């Protein structure tokens, strides 16, 4: 099937031969952080080096949602439908309220500034989990050079009581985050040291405890060519990962099921659209989408 690699025959059930890969928009510097707003039928995503957040919809096309975005990278929605954002320049997590105002949620841990929050997810209990590598403060391209005050880590923030805790600190460069469809697992991407000639790069998987702690942390899979960055789970527990040659689908056991070929490096992705079965792909300087025969993991 053109445009697809069926590593395992069952991948055929997840793809639609008459649903082509579509380029929705182009002309960006580097796209990141897609988040779907089903109630508005639109996608928001970051044009990170251009310091702006873009909006795309089938009905209205492309527009600028927020210029001078404080170099936002990853986005998610909380349980009230508000957008959560990772700011490289601001070195914080902030929330866009329903009236358009912005509330800073997390800026420091034990008195020290965060590095440059990268990716973010919201669990069904309302807790906010985010990765904090130093990538955005190591160059002027995606935020601006600043001194690091904390080691790279993954955090859990509870907006109900304002508590912030480190849930994983044995990463060189924690990146994409994704809960499994039942929230019993948390997948975390390791992309290593930014300027290392041979960076450590793989996806790890943790068991999520009832107290919000993590255990385990074994290597789940390695993505090649390229490496994993953004990841999402579907309704069956498969992990869909960005890659150098497109999108890879990995089953719950860590085995490659198949690939969607994309003519650009994919940095991030999310499910959205009708029935949550359209994959939106932030791929280098463009935005792509493709309908698939599987739905993204539902909110619990």
mmCIF file of C-alpha atoms in Angstrom:
data_model
loop_
_atom_site.group_PDB
_atom_site.id
_atom_site.type_symbol
_atom_site.label_atom_id
_atom_site.label_comp_id
_atom_site.label_asym_id
_atom_site.label_seq_id
_atom_site.Cartn_x
_atom_site.Cartn_y
_atom_site.Cartn_z
ATOM 1 C CA UNK A 1 0.000 0.000 0.000
ATOM 2 C CA UNK A 2 1.571 3.247 -1.131
ATOM 3 C CA UNK A 3 2.547 5.547 1.692
ATOM 4 C CA UNK A 4 2.373 2.834 4.342
ATOM 5 C CA UNK A 5 4.713 0.150 5.666
ATOM 6 C CA UNK A 6 2.852 -2.889 6.987
ATOM 7 C CA UNK A 7 5.443 -4.340 9.344
ATOM 8 C CA UNK A 8 2.705 -6.560 10.753
ATOM 9 C CA UNK A 9 -0.427 -7.527 8.794
ATOM 10 C CA UNK A 10 -2.767 -6.171 11.493
ATOM 11 C CA UNK A 11 -1.648 -2.625 10.721
ATOM 12 C CA UNK A 12 -3.830 -2.873 7.629
ATOM 13 C CA UNK A 13 -6.906 -2.606 9.864
ATOM 14 C CA UNK A 14 -5.730 0.777 11.176
ATOM 15 C CA UNK A 15 -5.223 2.549 7.863
ATOM 16 C CA UNK A 16 -7.503 3.657 5.038
ATOM 17 C CA UNK A 17 -6.144 3.221 1.502
ATOM 18 C CA UNK A 18 -8.519 5.890 0.165
ATOM 19 C CA UNK A 19 -7.593 8.466 2.842
ATOM 20 C CA UNK A 20 -4.460 10.217 1.583
ATOM 21 C CA UNK A 21 -1.879 12.145 3.533
ATOM 22 C CA UNK A 22 -2.835 15.818 3.196
ATOM 23 C CA UNK A 23 -0.620 18.876 3.542
ATOM 24 C CA UNK A 24 -2.805 21.416 5.328
ATOM 25 C CA UNK A 25 -0.374 24.327 5.620
ATOM 26 C CA UNK A 26 3.309 25.178 5.178
ATOM 27 C CA UNK A 27 5.795 28.026 5.448
ATOM 28 C CA UNK A 28 6.691 27.630 9.122
ATOM 29 C CA UNK A 29 10.121 27.345 10.712
ATOM 30 C CA UNK A 30 9.445 24.308 12.942
ATOM 31 C CA UNK A 31 6.021 23.044 13.987
ATOM 32 C CA UNK A 32 5.302 21.583 17.415
ATOM 33 C CA UNK A 33 2.710 21.075 20.130
ATOM 34 C CA UNK A 34 -0.572 20.265 18.326
ATOM 35 C CA UNK A 35 -3.746 20.223 20.424
ATOM 36 C CA UNK A 36 -7.272 19.584 19.153
ATOM 37 C CA UNK A 37 -10.290 21.663 20.231
ATOM 38 C CA UNK A 38 -13.270 19.577 19.204
ATOM 39 C CA UNK A 39 -15.803 22.054 20.583
ATOM 40 C CA UNK A 40 -14.379 24.669 18.199
ATOM 41 C CA UNK A 41 -13.469 22.223 15.439
ATOM 42 C CA UNK A 42 -9.925 23.585 15.230
ATOM 43 C CA UNK A 43 -6.312 22.663 15.813
ATOM 44 C CA UNK A 44 -3.787 24.867 17.595
ATOM 45 C CA UNK A 45 -0.064 24.278 17.177
ATOM 46 C CA UNK A 46 3.228 26.084 17.691
ATOM 47 C CA UNK A 47 5.458 27.608 15.056
ATOM 48 C CA UNK A 48 8.127 27.558 17.711
ATOM 49 C CA UNK A 49 11.097 29.529 16.305
ATOM 50 C CA UNK A 50 8.681 32.170 15.002
ATOM 51 C CA UNK A 51 7.353 32.610 18.540
ATOM 52 C CA UNK A 52 3.703 32.143 17.645
ATOM 53 C CA UNK A 53 0.799 29.739 18.009
ATOM 54 C CA UNK A 54 -1.204 28.996 14.883
ATOM 55 C CA UNK A 55 -4.837 28.021 14.376
ATOM 56 C CA UNK A 56 -6.134 25.723 11.629
ATOM 57 C CA UNK A 57 -9.633 24.524 10.804
ATOM 58 C CA UNK A 58 -11.330 22.940 7.796
ATOM 59 C CA UNK A 59 -13.769 25.821 7.543
ATOM 60 C CA UNK A 60 -11.466 28.810 8.066
ATOM 61 C CA UNK A 61 -8.034 27.531 7.092
ATOM 62 C CA UNK A 62 -4.930 28.967 8.725
ATOM 63 C CA UNK A 63 -4.590 31.995 10.988
ATOM 64 C CA UNK A 64 -2.413 33.265 13.824
ATOM 65 C CA UNK A 65 -3.880 32.435 17.218
ATOM 66 C CA UNK A 66 -1.217 34.052 19.395
ATOM 67 C CA UNK A 67 1.805 36.054 18.290
ATOM 68 C CA UNK A 68 4.649 36.684 20.725
ATOM 69 C CA UNK A 69 3.648 33.448 22.439
ATOM 70 C CA UNK A 70 6.590 33.353 24.862
ATOM 71 C CA UNK A 71 7.966 30.548 22.680
ATOM 72 C CA UNK A 72 5.286 28.022 23.607
ATOM 73 C CA UNK A 73 6.077 24.427 22.687
ATOM 74 C CA UNK A 74 3.814 21.627 23.924
ATOM 75 C CA UNK A 75 0.089 22.057 24.602
ATOM 76 C CA UNK A 76 -2.739 20.101 26.187
ATOM 77 C CA UNK A 77 -6.255 20.740 27.481
ATOM 78 C CA UNK A 78 -7.304 20.440 31.100
ATOM 79 C CA UNK A 79 -10.543 18.931 32.334
ATOM 80 C CA UNK A 80 -12.325 22.287 32.005
ATOM 81 C CA UNK A 81 -11.294 22.673 28.354
ATOM 82 C CA UNK A 82 -8.618 25.306 28.953
ATOM 83 C CA UNK A 83 -5.326 25.182 27.097
ATOM 84 C CA UNK A 84 -2.171 24.316 29.019
ATOM 85 C CA UNK A 85 1.099 25.487 27.484
ATOM 86 C CA UNK A 86 4.829 24.960 27.932
ATOM 87 C CA UNK A 87 6.723 28.241 27.633
ATOM 88 C CA UNK A 88 10.395 28.100 26.706
ATOM 89 C CA UNK A 89 11.057 31.815 27.102
ATOM 90 C CA UNK A 90 8.994 32.172 30.265
ATOM 91 C CA UNK A 91 10.358 28.897 31.686
ATOM 92 C CA UNK A 92 6.936 28.005 32.999
ATOM 93 C CA UNK A 93 3.637 26.211 32.567
ATOM 94 C CA UNK A 94 0.702 28.544 31.975
ATOM 95 C CA UNK A 95 -2.991 28.215 31.285
ATOM 96 C CA UNK A 96 -5.152 30.117 28.804
ATOM 97 C CA UNK A 97 -8.412 30.897 30.543
ATOM 98 C CA UNK A 98 -11.745 30.759 28.747
ATOM 99 C CA UNK A 99 -11.849 34.579 28.673
ATOM 100 C CA UNK A 100 -8.444 34.724 26.943
ATOM 101 C CA UNK A 101 -6.364 35.749 29.940
ATOM 102 C CA UNK A 102 -3.258 33.777 30.902
ATOM 103 C CA UNK A 103 -2.531 32.306 34.335
ATOM 104 C CA UNK A 104 0.952 31.168 35.296
ATOM 105 C CA UNK A 105 0.766 27.787 37.018
ATOM 106 C CA UNK A 106 4.341 26.633 37.621
ATOM 107 C CA UNK A 107 7.569 28.608 37.349
ATOM 108 C CA UNK A 108 9.856 27.270 40.070
ATOM 109 C CA UNK A 109 10.705 24.098 41.942
ATOM 110 C CA UNK A 110 12.115 24.566 45.443
ATOM 111 C CA UNK A 111 12.870 28.177 44.660
ATOM 112 C CA UNK A 112 14.745 27.552 41.420
ATOM 113 C CA UNK A 113 13.466 28.352 37.944
ATOM 114 C CA UNK A 114 12.371 25.572 35.629
ATOM 115 C CA UNK A 115 14.455 24.999 32.497
ATOM 116 C CA UNK A 116 12.196 25.117 29.440
ATOM 117 C CA UNK A 117 9.061 22.949 29.792
ATOM 118 C CA UNK A 118 8.642 20.928 26.617
ATOM 119 C CA UNK A 119 5.592 18.649 26.591
ATOM 120 C CA UNK A 120 2.519 18.368 28.777
ATOM 121 C CA UNK A 121 -0.429 16.040 29.459
ATOM 122 C CA UNK A 122 -3.414 16.241 31.780
ATOM 123 C CA UNK A 123 -4.617 13.125 33.623
ATOM 124 C CA UNK A 124 -8.294 12.436 34.293
ATOM 125 C CA UNK A 125 -7.889 13.460 37.947
ATOM 126 C CA UNK A 126 -6.849 16.940 36.786
ATOM 127 C CA UNK A 127 -3.154 16.585 37.571
ATOM 128 C CA UNK A 128 -0.752 18.104 35.045
ATOM 129 C CA UNK A 129 2.396 16.246 34.017
ATOM 130 C CA UNK A 130 5.197 17.892 32.066
ATOM 131 C CA UNK A 131 8.777 17.372 30.925
ATOM 132 C CA UNK A 132 11.457 19.979 31.600
ATOM 133 C CA UNK A 133 14.641 19.571 29.534
ATOM 134 C CA UNK A 134 17.025 22.501 28.971
ATOM 135 C CA UNK A 135 16.601 22.618 25.173
ATOM 136 C CA UNK A 136 14.779 25.967 24.992
ATOM 137 C CA UNK A 137 17.395 27.836 27.037
ATOM 138 C CA UNK A 138 20.409 26.399 25.229
ATOM 139 C CA UNK A 139 19.892 28.376 22.007
ATOM 140 C CA UNK A 140 18.347 31.648 20.896
ATOM 141 C CA UNK A 141 16.340 29.845 18.197
ATOM 142 C CA UNK A 142 13.595 28.344 20.372
ATOM 143 C CA UNK A 143 13.496 30.582 23.422
ATOM 144 C CA UNK A 144 16.743 32.316 24.292
ATOM 145 C CA UNK A 145 19.979 31.376 26.029
ATOM 146 C CA UNK A 146 19.685 31.362 29.805
ATOM 147 C CA UNK A 147 21.394 29.530 32.645
ATOM 148 C CA UNK A 148 19.934 26.256 33.851
ATOM 149 C CA UNK A 149 19.076 26.122 37.556
ATOM 150 C CA UNK A 150 17.651 22.596 37.786
ATOM 151 C CA UNK A 151 18.460 19.167 36.370
ATOM 152 C CA UNK A 152 16.206 17.830 33.626
ATOM 153 C CA UNK A 153 13.136 16.116 35.075
ATOM 154 C CA UNK A 154 9.489 15.180 34.661
ATOM 155 C CA UNK A 155 7.018 16.808 37.060
ATOM 156 C CA UNK A 156 3.495 16.265 38.352
ATOM 157 C CA UNK A 157 1.531 19.385 39.307
ATOM 158 C CA UNK A 158 -1.771 19.251 41.153
ATOM 159 C CA UNK A 159 -3.726 22.491 40.616
ATOM 160 C CA UNK A 160 -6.117 21.560 43.426
ATOM 161 C CA UNK A 161 -3.523 22.172 46.135
ATOM 162 C CA UNK A 162 -0.627 23.683 44.171
ATOM 163 C CA UNK A 163 1.722 20.797 44.932
ATOM 164 C CA UNK A 164 4.610 20.070 42.577
ATOM 165 C CA UNK A 165 6.707 16.920 42.663
ATOM 166 C CA UNK A 166 9.411 15.311 40.568
ATOM 167 C CA UNK A 167 8.194 11.957 39.264
ATOM 168 C CA UNK A 168 11.246 11.072 37.152
ATOM 169 C CA UNK A 169 14.741 12.525 37.335
ATOM 170 C CA UNK A 170 16.907 9.933 35.574
ATOM 171 C CA UNK A 171 16.626 11.530 32.120
ATOM 172 C CA UNK A 172 19.157 13.523 30.137
ATOM 173 C CA UNK A 173 16.484 15.163 27.996
ATOM 174 C CA UNK A 174 12.884 14.168 28.796
ATOM 175 C CA UNK A 175 10.610 15.107 25.933
ATOM 176 C CA UNK A 176 7.225 13.775 24.751
ATOM 177 C CA UNK A 177 4.699 12.418 27.261
ATOM 178 C CA UNK A 178 1.655 10.222 26.823
ATOM 179 C CA UNK A 179 -0.641 8.239 29.092
ATOM 180 C CA UNK A 180 -1.883 4.869 27.921
ATOM 181 C CA UNK A 181 -5.576 4.544 27.101
ATOM 182 C CA UNK A 182 -6.310 3.331 30.654
ATOM 183 C CA UNK A 183 -3.818 5.720 32.341
ATOM 184 C CA UNK A 184 -2.001 2.820 33.963
ATOM 185 C CA UNK A 185 1.139 3.593 32.010
ATOM 186 C CA UNK A 186 3.049 6.773 31.278
ATOM 187 C CA UNK A 187 5.327 6.812 28.241
ATOM 188 C CA UNK A 188 8.208 9.296 28.305
ATOM 189 C CA UNK A 189 10.542 10.064 25.416
ATOM 190 C CA UNK A 190 14.256 10.430 26.090
ATOM 191 C CA UNK A 191 15.971 12.569 23.445
ATOM 192 C CA UNK A 192 19.281 12.949 25.250
ATOM 193 C CA UNK A 193 21.746 15.801 25.358
ATOM 194 C CA UNK A 194 21.055 18.333 22.614
ATOM 195 C CA UNK A 195 24.582 18.701 21.250
ATOM 196 C CA UNK A 196 25.869 15.197 21.956
ATOM 197 C CA UNK A 197 27.294 13.372 18.928
ATOM 198 C CA UNK A 198 25.501 10.184 19.987
ATOM 199 C CA UNK A 199 22.555 11.205 22.199
ATOM 200 C CA UNK A 200 20.599 8.702 24.237
ATOM 201 C CA UNK A 201 17.248 8.333 22.443
ATOM 202 C CA UNK A 202 14.385 5.940 23.148
ATOM 203 C CA UNK A 203 10.918 5.693 24.706
ATOM 204 C CA UNK A 204 10.540 4.484 28.280
ATOM 205 C CA UNK A 205 7.412 3.203 30.003
ATOM 206 C CA UNK A 206 6.415 3.625 33.648
ATOM 207 C CA UNK A 207 3.629 2.180 35.763
ATOM 208 C CA UNK A 208 1.437 4.876 37.317
ATOM 209 C CA UNK A 209 0.600 4.342 40.986
ATOM 210 C CA UNK A 210 -2.597 5.387 42.716
ATOM 211 C CA UNK A 211 -0.597 7.956 44.683
ATOM 212 C CA UNK A 212 0.673 9.571 41.475
ATOM 213 C CA UNK A 213 4.110 8.021 41.715
ATOM 214 C CA UNK A 214 5.913 6.174 38.934
ATOM 215 C CA UNK A 215 7.667 2.829 38.990
ATOM 216 C CA UNK A 216 9.485 0.761 36.394
ATOM 217 C CA UNK A 217 10.912 2.860 33.606
ATOM 218 C CA UNK A 218 12.224 0.214 31.244
ATOM 219 C CA UNK A 219 13.024 1.048 27.645
ATOM 220 C CA UNK A 220 9.810 0.447 25.692
ATOM 221 C CA UNK A 221 11.063 0.983 22.148
ATOM 222 C CA UNK A 222 13.584 2.826 20.014
ATOM 223 C CA UNK A 223 12.476 4.775 16.962
ATOM 224 C CA UNK A 224 14.585 4.828 13.799
ATOM 225 C CA UNK A 225 15.284 6.539 11.511
ATOM 226 C CA UNK A 226 15.357 9.720 13.520
ATOM 227 C CA UNK A 227 13.955 9.484 17.004
ATOM 228 C CA UNK A 228 10.734 9.795 18.942
ATOM 229 C CA UNK A 229 9.569 13.265 19.988
ATOM 230 C CA UNK A 230 5.795 13.660 20.307
ATOM 231 C CA UNK A 231 3.740 10.536 21.086
ATOM 232 C CA UNK A 232 0.063 9.632 21.477
ATOM 233 C CA UNK A 233 -1.893 6.476 22.360
ATOM 234 C CA UNK A 234 -4.963 5.111 20.615
ATOM 235 C CA UNK A 235 -8.048 3.395 22.021
ATOM 236 C CA UNK A 236 -6.395 -0.050 21.801
ATOM 237 C CA UNK A 237 -3.238 0.886 23.668
ATOM 238 C CA UNK A 238 -0.981 1.304 20.645
ATOM 239 C CA UNK A 239 1.587 4.093 20.766
ATOM 240 C CA UNK A 240 1.859 6.400 17.751
ATOM 241 C CA UNK A 241 5.236 8.112 17.574
ATOM 242 C CA UNK A 242 6.851 10.805 15.473
ATOM 243 C CA UNK A 243 9.891 9.656 13.505
ATOM 244 C CA UNK A 244 12.386 10.725 10.891
ATOM 245 C CA UNK A 245 10.411 9.023 8.131
ATOM 246 C CA UNK A 246 6.886 9.745 9.344
ATOM 247 C CA UNK A 247 4.757 8.105 12.030
ATOM 248 C CA UNK A 248 5.402 4.730 13.656
ATOM 249 C CA UNK A 249 2.691 2.630 15.318
ATOM 250 C CA UNK A 250 3.972 0.517 18.231
ATOM 251 C CA UNK A 251 1.847 -2.127 19.955
ATOM 252 C CA UNK A 252 1.554 -2.353 23.787
ATOM 253 C CA UNK A 253 4.363 -4.904 23.823
ATOM 254 C CA UNK A 254 6.799 -2.507 22.178
ATOM 255 C CA UNK A 255 6.750 -4.069 18.698
ATOM 256 C CA UNK A 256 6.542 -1.994 15.526
ATOM 257 C CA UNK A 257 3.194 -2.598 13.781
ATOM 258 C CA UNK A 258 3.548 -0.256 10.825
ATOM 259 C CA UNK A 259 4.451 3.181 9.511
ATOM 260 C CA UNK A 260 2.827 6.099 7.782
ATOM 261 C CA UNK A 261 5.353 7.637 5.428
ATOM 262 C CA UNK A 262 5.659 11.433 5.518
ATOM 263 C CA UNK A 263 8.035 13.447 3.270
ATOM 264 C CA UNK A 264 9.429 15.387 6.255
ATOM 265 C CA UNK A 265 10.617 14.718 9.780
ATOM 266 C CA UNK A 266 7.615 14.524 12.089
ATOM 267 C CA UNK A 267 8.167 16.268 15.419
ATOM 268 C CA UNK A 268 4.756 15.877 17.017
ATOM 269 C CA UNK A 269 1.257 14.557 16.459
ATOM 270 C CA UNK A 270 -2.196 14.353 17.958
ATOM 271 C CA UNK A 271 -5.557 12.747 17.283
ATOM 272 C CA UNK A 272 -8.526 14.972 16.500
ATOM 273 C CA UNK A 273 -11.178 15.673 13.925
ATOM 274 C CA UNK A 274 -14.355 13.711 13.436
ATOM 275 C CA UNK A 275 -14.582 10.898 16.002
ATOM 276 C CA UNK A 276 -10.996 11.613 17.112
ATOM 277 C CA UNK A 277 -9.734 9.531 14.199
ATOM 278 C CA UNK A 278 -7.705 12.053 12.244
ATOM 279 C CA UNK A 279 -3.984 12.276 12.894
ATOM 280 C CA UNK A 280 -2.550 15.787 12.756
ATOM 281 C CA UNK A 281 1.198 15.866 12.144
ATOM 282 C CA UNK A 282 3.593 18.698 12.895
ATOM 283 C CA UNK A 283 6.252 17.834 10.320
ATOM 284 C CA UNK A 284 9.212 20.198 10.080
ATOM 285 C CA UNK A 285 8.005 23.289 8.187
ATOM 286 C CA UNK A 286 4.489 22.017 7.492
ATOM 287 C CA UNK A 287 1.260 20.701 8.977
ATOM 288 C CA UNK A 288 -0.144 17.420 7.638
ATOM 289 C CA UNK A 289 -3.165 15.261 8.463
ATOM 290 C CA UNK A 290 -4.429 11.801 7.640
ATOM 291 C CA UNK A 291 -7.576 9.902 8.560
ATOM 292 C CA UNK A 292 -6.961 6.509 10.168
ATOM 293 C CA UNK A 293 -9.237 3.635 11.152
ATOM 294 C CA UNK A 294 -8.574 3.940 14.879
ATOM 295 C CA UNK A 295 -9.471 6.560 17.446
ATOM 296 C CA UNK A 296 -7.214 8.376 19.847
ATOM 297 C CA UNK A 297 -7.357 7.323 23.489
ATOM 298 C CA UNK A 298 -10.524 8.796 25.031
ATOM 299 C CA UNK A 299 -10.528 11.019 28.089
ATOM 300 C CA UNK A 300 -11.466 8.903 31.103
#
